[in-house]
Amino acid sequence: MNLAKRITSLAVVALVMASCVDGKKKDEMVDATDSTEVAVDSTEAVAATTIVDVAAGNPDFSTLVAAVQAAGLVETLSGDGPFTVFAPTNAAFDKLPAGTVDGLLKPENVEKLKGLLTYHVLAGKFDAAAVTDAITQGKGKYTVTTVQGQKIDLSIKDSKVVLTDANGKTSTVVAADVAASNGVIHAIDSVVMPK
């Protein structure tokens, strides 16, 4: 059973857009039994919808969109790219200590917010198949350099891609290959943090 059907059967709120990647590749990154998942709606066209448009069109990314706007990154992430964004859901931001998000959204913290957000972005398009292949070729680990400049380690645990940040904290991909005209989004269940 492909990912979209499995998630739909769990009645999780639908995310926007179709993925051109087949269900098997999605399943390599996402296990549909995770209660924090974001559903992929395979009925909507991607067309010229940028990463920012996709995120703005989904209520599960409202905190991320507010942060991108506050950091002045809308134009950048609406650019040609391609980009790969490991996008924290609202639930991921909710896991941060109380007041963290409000503090980051203050004008005096714009550089810190930019650093945090660009730590979730890779230059280039890395879909589920590319990520899992790289992890396999790396004998269980694939290290990537983010747009922010620091590294994140990618691995697979229980058939899910896991990100390990610069502080040793982990985040799991809960929805993979959300297509956009200028790249791809992988929704994650925790905010990763640079040093």
C-alpha positions as YAML, in Angstrom:
chain: A
units: angstrom
residues:
- id: 1
  name: MET
  ca: [0.00, 0.00, 0.00]
- id: 2
  name: ASN
  ca: [1.51, 3.40, -0.92]
- id: 3
  name: LEU
  ca: [2.14, 6.16, 1.62]
- id: 4
  name: ALA
  ca: [-0.74, 8.43, 0.59]
- id: 5
  name: LYS
  ca: [-3.27, 5.61, 0.99]
- id: 6
  name: ARG
  ca: [-1.85, 4.48, 4.33]
- id: 7
  name: ILE
  ca: [-1.87, 8.00, 5.75]
- id: 8
  name: THR
  ca: [-5.33, 8.70, 4.38]
- id: 9
  name: SER
  ca: [-6.54, 5.55, 6.14]
- id: 10
  name: LEU
  ca: [-5.24, 7.04, 9.39]
- id: 11
  name: ALA
  ca: [-7.34, 10.17, 8.67]
- id: 12
  name: VAL
  ca: [-4.44, 12.55, 9.20]
- id: 13
  name: VAL
  ca: [-4.96, 16.11, 7.97]
- id: 14
  name: ALA
  ca: [-3.98, 16.43, 4.30]
- id: 15
  name: LEU
  ca: [-0.85, 18.27, 3.25]
- id: 16
  name: VAL
  ca: [-0.78, 20.00, -0.14]
- id: 17
  name: MET
  ca: [0.59, 18.53, -3.35]
- id: 18
  name: ALA
  ca: [1.53, 15.46, -5.20]
- id: 19
  name: SER
  ca: [4.75, 13.64, -5.14]
- id: 20
  name: CYS
  ca: [6.17, 12.19, -8.29]
- id: 21
  name: VAL
  ca: [8.08, 9.60, -6.28]
- id: 22
  name: ASP
  ca: [6.44, 6.16, -6.09]
- id: 23
  name: GLY
  ca: [5.04, 4.84, -2.81]
- id: 24
  name: LYS
  ca: [7.95, 2.47, -2.21]
- id: 25
  name: LYS
  ca: [10.47, 5.32, -2.13]
- id: 26
  name: LYS
  ca: [8.26, 7.31, 0.24]
- id: 27
  name: ASP
  ca: [7.93, 4.29, 2.51]
- id: 28
  name: GLU
  ca: [11.72, 4.16, 2.81]
- id: 29
  name: MET
  ca: [11.61, 7.52, 4.61]
- id: 30
  name: VAL
  ca: [8.23, 7.40, 6.36]
- id: 31
  name: ASP
  ca: [6.39, 4.86, 8.43]
- id: 32
  name: ALA
  ca: [2.67, 5.69, 8.31]
- id: 33
  name: THR
  ca: [2.03, 4.49, 11.84]
- id: 34
  name: ASP
  ca: [3.73, 7.58, 13.32]
- id: 35
  name: SER
  ca: [1.06, 9.74, 14.96]
- id: 36
  name: THR
  ca: [2.93, 12.96, 14.17]
- id: 37
  name: GLU
  ca: [2.81, 12.49, 10.42]
- id: 38
  name: VAL
  ca: [1.63, 14.96, 7.87]
- id: 39
  name: ALA
  ca: [-0.45, 13.49, 5.07]
- id: 40
  name: VAL
  ca: [0.51, 13.84, 1.43]
- id: 41
  name: ASP
  ca: [-2.46, 14.63, -0.81]
- id: 42
  name: SER
  ca: [-1.71, 13.06, -4.16]
- id: 43
  name: THR
  ca: [-4.51, 14.88, -5.98]
- id: 44
  name: GLU
  ca: [-3.12, 18.42, -6.21]
- id: 45
  name: ALA
  ca: [-0.70, 19.61, -8.88]
- id: 46
  name: VAL
  ca: [2.61, 21.22, -8.03]
- id: 47
  name: ALA
  ca: [2.84, 23.50, -11.11]
- id: 48
  name: ALA
  ca: [4.81, 26.65, -10.20]
- id: 49
  name: THR
  ca: [4.30, 26.31, -6.46]
- id: 50
  name: THR
  ca: [7.48, 27.20, -4.58]
- id: 51
  name: ILE
  ca: [8.59, 25.78, -1.25]
- id: 52
  name: VAL
  ca: [7.22, 28.87, 0.50]
- id: 53
  name: ASP
  ca: [3.88, 28.57, -1.33]
- id: 54
  name: VAL
  ca: [3.59, 24.91, -0.36]
- id: 55
  name: ALA
  ca: [4.36, 25.61, 3.30]
- id: 56
  name: ALA
  ca: [2.03, 28.62, 3.40]
- id: 57
  name: GLY
  ca: [-0.76, 26.47, 1.97]
- id: 58
  name: ASN
  ca: [-0.53, 23.96, 4.79]
- id: 59
  name: PRO
  ca: [-1.72, 24.71, 8.35]
- id: 60
  name: ASP
  ca: [0.83, 22.21, 9.75]
- id: 61
  name: PHE
  ca: [3.62, 24.63, 8.73]
- id: 62
  name: SER
  ca: [2.15, 27.93, 10.00]
- id: 63
  name: THR
  ca: [4.88, 28.40, 12.64]
- id: 64
  name: LEU
  ca: [7.59, 27.71, 10.05]
- id: 65
  name: VAL
  ca: [6.03, 30.18, 7.63]
- id: 66
  name: ALA
  ca: [5.85, 32.87, 10.34]
- id: 67
  name: ALA
  ca: [9.53, 32.24, 11.13]
- id: 68
  name: VAL
  ca: [10.55, 32.39, 7.45]
- id: 69
  name: GLN
  ca: [8.71, 35.70, 7.11]
- id: 70
  name: ALA
  ca: [10.24, 37.14, 10.30]
- id: 71
  name: ALA
  ca: [13.72, 36.12, 9.13]
- id: 72
  name: GLY
  ca: [13.25, 37.74, 5.73]
- id: 73
  name: LEU
  ca: [13.83, 34.45, 3.90]
- id: 74
  name: VAL
  ca: [10.63, 34.36, 1.81]
- id: 75
  name: GLU
  ca: [12.32, 35.70, -1.33]
- id: 76
  name: THR
  ca: [15.31, 33.38, -0.92]
- id: 77
  name: LEU
  ca: [13.20, 30.23, -0.49]
- id: 78
  name: SER
  ca: [10.95, 31.34, -3.36]
- id: 79
  name: GLY
  ca: [14.00, 31.59, -5.64]
- id: 80
  name: ASP
  ca: [15.09, 29.17, -8.33]
- id: 81
  name: GLY
  ca: [16.87, 26.77, -6.02]
- id: 82
  name: PRO
  ca: [16.71, 23.90, -6.06]
- id: 83
  name: PHE
  ca: [16.48, 23.47, -2.29]
- id: 84
  name: THR
  ca: [15.79, 20.61, 0.04]
- id: 85
  name: VAL
  ca: [14.02, 21.75, 3.20]
- id: 86
  name: PHE
  ca: [13.71, 19.62, 6.31]
- id: 87
  name: ALA
  ca: [10.60, 21.44, 7.50]
- id: 88
  name: PRO
  ca: [9.61, 21.28, 11.17]
- id: 89
  name: THR
  ca: [5.87, 20.93, 11.67]
- id: 90
  name: ASN
  ca: [4.01, 23.07, 14.20]
- id: 91
  name: ALA
  ca: [4.19, 20.09, 16.58]
- id: 92
  name: ALA
  ca: [7.99, 20.12, 16.19]
- id: 93
  name: PHE
  ca: [8.15, 23.79, 17.19]
- id: 94
  name: ASP
  ca: [5.82, 23.03, 20.12]
- id: 95
  name: LYS
  ca: [8.50, 20.69, 21.54]
- id: 96
  name: LEU
  ca: [10.88, 23.63, 22.08]
- id: 97
  name: PRO
  ca: [11.02, 25.15, 25.57]
- id: 98
  name: ALA
  ca: [8.24, 27.64, 26.31]
- id: 99
  name: GLY
  ca: [8.98, 31.09, 24.89]
- id: 100
  name: THR
  ca: [11.66, 29.91, 22.44]
- id: 101
  name: VAL
  ca: [9.64, 30.57, 19.28]
- id: 102
  name: ASP
  ca: [8.35, 33.94, 20.52]
- id: 103
  name: GLY
  ca: [11.91, 34.94, 21.40]
- id: 104
  name: LEU
  ca: [13.25, 33.92, 18.00]
- id: 105
  name: LEU
  ca: [10.55, 35.93, 16.22]
- id: 106
  name: LYS
  ca: [11.66, 39.19, 17.87]
- id: 107
  name: PRO
  ca: [13.45, 41.63, 15.52]
- id: 108
  name: GLU
  ca: [16.60, 41.64, 17.64]
- id: 109
  name: ASN
  ca: [16.98, 37.87, 17.09]
- id: 110
  name: VAL
  ca: [16.65, 37.90, 13.29]
- id: 111
  name: GLU
  ca: [20.22, 36.66, 12.66]
- id: 112
  name: LYS
  ca: [19.82, 33.78, 15.12]
- id: 113
  name: LEU
  ca: [16.48, 32.90, 13.48]
- id: 114
  name: LYS
  ca: [18.07, 32.99, 9.99]
- id: 115
  name: GLY
  ca: [20.81, 30.67, 11.21]
- id: 116
  name: LEU
  ca: [18.30, 28.25, 12.69]
- id: 117
  name: LEU
  ca: [16.12, 28.19, 9.59]
- id: 118
  name: THR
  ca: [18.97, 27.87, 7.08]
- id: 119
  name: TYR
  ca: [20.27, 24.95, 9.18]
- id: 120
  name: HIS
  ca: [17.17, 23.12, 7.90]
- id: 121
  name: VAL
  ca: [17.97, 23.82, 4.22]
- id: 122
  name: LEU
  ca: [20.28, 22.06, 1.75]
- id: 123
  name: ALA
  ca: [21.36, 23.49, -1.58]
- id: 124
  name: GLY
  ca: [20.17, 21.04, -4.24]
- id: 125
  name: LYS
  ca: [17.28, 18.65, -4.51]
- id: 126
  name: PHE
  ca: [17.59, 15.46, -2.44]
- id: 127
  name: ASP
  ca: [14.49, 13.31, -2.75]
- id: 128
  name: ALA
  ca: [13.82, 10.20, -0.65]
- id: 129
  name: ALA
  ca: [15.56, 7.89, -3.12]
- id: 130
  name: ALA
  ca: [18.71, 10.05, -3.24]
- id: 131
  name: VAL
  ca: [18.87, 10.32, 0.54]
- id: 132
  name: THR
  ca: [18.37, 6.62, 1.21]
- id: 133
  name: ASP
  ca: [20.87, 5.69, -1.53]
- id: 134
  name: ALA
  ca: [23.47, 8.05, -0.04]
- id: 135
  name: ILE
  ca: [22.90, 6.61, 3.45]
- id: 136
  name: THR
  ca: [23.29, 3.08, 2.09]
- id: 137
  name: GLN
  ca: [26.46, 3.99, 0.17]
- id: 138
  name: GLY
  ca: [27.80, 5.69, 3.31]
- id: 139
  name: LYS
  ca: [27.33, 2.45, 5.25]
- id: 140
  name: GLY
  ca: [24.48, 3.80, 7.36]
- id: 141
  name: LYS
  ca: [25.31, 7.51, 7.52]
- id: 142
  name: TYR
  ca: [25.27, 10.45, 5.11]
- id: 143
  name: THR
  ca: [26.63, 13.80, 6.30]
- id: 144
  name: VAL
  ca: [25.31, 16.93, 4.61]
- id: 145
  name: THR
  ca: [26.35, 20.57, 4.89]
- id: 146
  name: THR
  ca: [23.42, 22.92, 5.35]
- id: 147
  name: VAL
  ca: [23.02, 26.37, 3.81]
- id: 148
  name: GLN
  ca: [23.82, 27.72, 7.31]
- id: 149
  name: GLY
  ca: [27.24, 26.06, 7.03]
- id: 150
  name: GLN
  ca: [27.11, 23.39, 9.73]
- id: 151
  name: LYS
  ca: [26.57, 19.68, 9.18]
- id: 152
  name: ILE
  ca: [23.71, 17.26, 9.84]
- id: 153
  name: ASP
  ca: [24.07, 13.47, 9.80]
- id: 154
  name: LEU
  ca: [21.35, 11.47, 8.08]
- id: 155
  name: SER
  ca: [20.73, 7.82, 8.92]
- id: 156
  name: ILE
  ca: [17.92, 5.29, 8.85]
- id: 157
  name: LYS
  ca: [16.27, 3.85, 11.95]
- id: 158
  name: ASP
  ca: [13.18, 1.66, 11.85]
- id: 159
  name: SER
  ca: [12.75, 2.44, 8.12]
- id: 160
  name: LYS
  ca: [12.71, 6.19, 8.77]
- id: 161
  name: VAL
  ca: [15.30, 8.82, 7.94]
- id: 162
  name: VAL
  ca: [16.69, 10.39, 11.10]
- id: 163
  name: LEU
  ca: [18.60, 13.69, 11.27]
- id: 164
  name: THR
  ca: [21.24, 14.12, 13.97]
- id: 165
  name: ASP
  ca: [22.11, 17.76, 14.52]
- id: 166
  name: ALA
  ca: [25.38, 19.38, 15.63]
- id: 167
  name: ASN
  ca: [24.37, 18.87, 19.28]
- id: 168
  name: GLY
  ca: [23.57, 15.16, 18.95]
- id: 169
  name: LYS
  ca: [19.77, 15.67, 19.06]
- id: 170
  name: THR
  ca: [17.63, 13.79, 16.56]
- id: 171
  name: SER
  ca: [14.61, 14.47, 14.39]
- id: 172
  name: THR
  ca: [12.67, 12.03, 12.23]
- id: 173
  name: VAL
  ca: [11.23, 12.57, 8.75]
- id: 174
  name: VAL
  ca: [7.46, 12.11, 9.02]
- id: 175
  name: ALA
  ca: [6.51, 12.96, 5.42]
- id: 176
  name: ALA
  ca: [8.90, 12.76, 2.47]
- id: 177
  name: ASP
  ca: [9.08, 14.14, -1.04]
- id: 178
  name: VAL
  ca: [6.60, 16.97, -0.80]
- id: 179
  name: ALA
  ca: [7.26, 18.44, -4.22]
- id: 180
  name: ALA
  ca: [7.67, 22.12, -5.07]
- id: 181
  name: SER
  ca: [8.73, 23.86, -8.25]
- id: 182
  name: ASN
  ca: [12.07, 24.85, -6.71]
- id: 183
  name: GLY
  ca: [12.88, 21.76, -4.68]
- id: 184
  name: VAL
  ca: [11.49, 19.31, -2.18]
- id: 185
  name: ILE
  ca: [10.25, 19.36, 1.40]
- id: 186
  name: HIS
  ca: [10.65, 16.60, 3.98]
- id: 187
  name: ALA
  ca: [8.53, 17.26, 7.09]
- id: 188
  name: ILE
  ca: [10.32, 16.52, 10.39]
- id: 189
  name: ASP
  ca: [9.04, 15.98, 13.93]
- id: 190
  name: SER
  ca: [11.62, 18.07, 15.86]
- id: 191
  name: VAL
  ca: [13.55, 21.27, 15.23]
- id: 192
  name: VAL
  ca: [17.24, 20.59, 14.60]
- id: 193
  name: MET
  ca: [19.68, 23.04, 16.18]
- id: 194
  name: PRO
  ca: [23.07, 24.30, 15.07]
- id: 195
  name: LYS
  ca: [25.82, 24.87, 17.67]
...
